[in-house]
Short mmCIF file of C-alpha atoms in Angstrom, two decimals:
data_model
loop_
_atom_site.label_atom_id
_atom_site.label_comp_id
_atom_site.label_asym_id
_atom_site.label_seq_id
_atom_site.Cartn_x
_atom_site.Cartn_y
_atom_site.Cartn_z
CA MET A 1 0.12 0.15 0.11
CA GLY A 2 2.82 2.43 -0.30
CA PRO A 3 4.41 4.42 2.42
CA ASN A 4 1.15 6.18 3.17
CA PRO A 5 -1.23 4.05 3.43
CA GLU A 6 -4.96 5.20 4.80
CA GLY A 7 -7.47 3.50 6.60
CA LEU A 8 -9.92 2.30 9.49
CA ILE A 9 -9.90 -1.22 11.49
CA LEU A 10 -13.30 -1.26 13.74
CA TYR A 11 -14.47 -3.32 16.29
CA THR A 12 -18.46 -3.55 17.53
CA THR A 13 -19.29 -4.58 20.92
CA ASP A 14 -21.26 -7.25 19.16
CA GLY A 15 -19.00 -8.86 17.85
CA TYR A 16 -18.26 -7.22 14.43
CA MET A 17 -15.27 -6.20 12.33
CA SER A 18 -14.48 -3.83 9.26
CA ALA A 19 -11.17 -3.52 8.03
CA GLN A 20 -10.52 -0.60 5.05
CA LEU A 21 -7.39 -0.28 3.81
CA SER A 22 -5.92 1.67 1.12
CA SER A 23 -2.74 3.19 -0.73
CA GLY A 24 -2.57 7.17 0.44
CA GLU A 25 -1.62 8.06 -3.87
CA ARG A 26 -5.16 6.69 -4.84
CA GLY A 27 -5.89 8.92 -8.18
CA PRO A 28 -9.73 9.52 -8.88
CA PHE A 29 -11.86 8.22 -11.74
CA GLU A 30 -11.98 10.44 -14.64
CA SER A 31 -15.21 10.05 -14.49
CA GLY A 32 -17.58 11.45 -11.92
CA ASP A 33 -19.59 7.78 -12.03
CA ILE A 34 -18.60 5.22 -9.66
CA PHE A 35 -19.65 2.24 -12.52
CA GLY A 36 -17.63 4.16 -15.44
CA GLY A 37 -14.09 3.94 -14.86
CA SER A 38 -11.69 2.69 -17.14
CA THR A 39 -10.47 -0.78 -17.21
CA ASN A 40 -7.21 0.89 -16.56
CA GLU A 41 -8.60 3.11 -13.68
CA TYR A 42 -10.47 -0.03 -12.16
CA VAL A 43 -7.00 -2.47 -12.10
CA LYS A 44 -5.34 0.49 -10.05
CA ALA A 45 -8.03 0.92 -7.75
CA GLY A 46 -8.13 -2.60 -7.36
CA ARG A 47 -4.11 -3.04 -6.53
CA SER A 48 -4.55 -0.03 -4.00
CA TYR A 49 -7.16 -1.35 -1.44
CA ILE A 50 -7.96 -4.13 0.71
CA ALA A 51 -11.67 -4.41 2.39
CA TYR A 52 -13.30 -7.25 4.61
CA SER A 53 -16.01 -7.39 7.47
CA GLY A 54 -17.75 -10.22 9.59
CA PRO A 55 -17.63 -11.25 12.84
CA PHE A 56 -14.48 -11.16 14.80
CA HIS A 57 -13.80 -14.40 17.59
CA PHE A 58 -11.37 -13.52 20.10
CA ASP A 59 -10.08 -15.86 22.97
CA GLU A 60 -8.47 -13.77 25.71
CA LYS A 61 -7.14 -17.19 27.31
CA LYS A 62 -5.57 -18.30 24.36
CA GLY A 63 -4.64 -14.48 23.10
CA ARG A 64 -6.09 -15.45 19.90
CA LEU A 65 -7.81 -13.71 17.51
CA GLU A 66 -9.69 -14.66 14.20
CA HIS A 67 -11.54 -12.49 11.51
CA GLU A 68 -14.08 -14.65 9.65
CA MET A 69 -15.03 -12.60 6.00
CA PHE A 70 -18.56 -12.37 5.73
CA VAL A 71 -17.73 -10.40 2.76
CA SER A 72 -14.34 -9.11 1.16
CA PHE A 73 -13.21 -7.21 -2.22
CA PHE A 74 -10.95 -9.99 -2.41
CA PRO A 75 -13.44 -13.24 -3.16
CA ASN A 76 -11.25 -15.59 -2.69
CA TRP A 77 -11.09 -14.63 1.08
CA LYS A 78 -15.18 -14.67 1.28
CA GLY A 79 -16.06 -17.34 4.05
CA GLN A 80 -12.62 -17.83 5.47
CA ARG A 81 -11.75 -17.15 8.77
CA GLN A 82 -8.14 -16.26 9.62
CA VAL A 83 -5.89 -16.03 12.44
CA ARG A 84 -4.71 -12.37 13.44
CA LEU A 85 -1.47 -12.37 15.63
CA PHE A 86 -1.81 -8.88 17.70
CA GLU A 87 -0.11 -6.90 20.46
CA ILE A 88 -1.75 -3.98 22.20
CA ASP A 89 0.75 -1.08 22.45
CA LYS A 90 -1.45 1.98 24.34
CA ASP A 91 -3.00 3.51 21.28
CA ARG A 92 -1.35 1.15 18.79
CA LEU A 93 -2.82 -2.34 17.82
CA HIS A 94 -0.54 -4.33 15.77
CA LEU A 95 -1.76 -7.02 13.68
CA GLY A 96 -0.51 -9.64 11.20
CA PRO A 97 -1.74 -12.71 9.94
CA ASP A 98 -0.25 -16.32 11.45
CA HIS A 99 1.26 -17.37 8.09
CA PRO A 100 2.88 -16.17 5.04
CA MET A 101 0.07 -14.93 2.17
CA THR A 102 0.49 -15.00 -1.61
CA VAL A 103 1.08 -11.90 -2.47
CA ASP A 104 2.41 -10.80 -6.20
CA GLY A 105 3.32 -14.35 -6.90
CA ARG A 106 5.45 -15.16 -4.07
CA PRO A 107 4.65 -15.80 -0.05
CA GLN A 108 5.01 -12.78 1.97
CA THR A 109 4.44 -11.92 5.76
CA ALA A 110 3.07 -8.00 6.08
CA SER A 111 1.85 -6.68 9.86
CA LEU A 112 0.55 -3.27 9.80
CA ILE A 113 0.01 -1.19 12.77
CA TRP A 114 -3.26 0.94 13.41
CA LYS A 115 -3.70 3.54 15.71
CA ARG A 116 -6.52 4.34 17.74
CA ALA A 117 -8.90 6.98 16.15
CA THR A 118 -9.74 10.80 18.23
CA PRO A 119 -13.60 9.76 19.05
CA GLN A 120 -15.76 11.74 16.98
CA LEU A 121 -18.30 12.41 19.80
#
């Protein structure tokens, strides 16, 4: 997602989560029509965005966090339940997969550091 990614991850008290992550360098489509982009615009947009939502499962005793994908921008993840390694450090949440994922044709392990958002009260 480049040097300046943007995004939000949300966890609700009733057990759902949503993650949205994008490159900070995304340009607008030439057309203002959400379904009117060129093939090249859609390819660029798709390669610079990750999103999924669904229930999350947390076992505090085991220190295990799982994200279950009800919906996902990457169709292969739909219906999956993926383990996330995590660490909480003050206002930061460190997240990563428990095993490498295929990215650009090779196995890679990436971790993310999410900073707590300022409450909108």
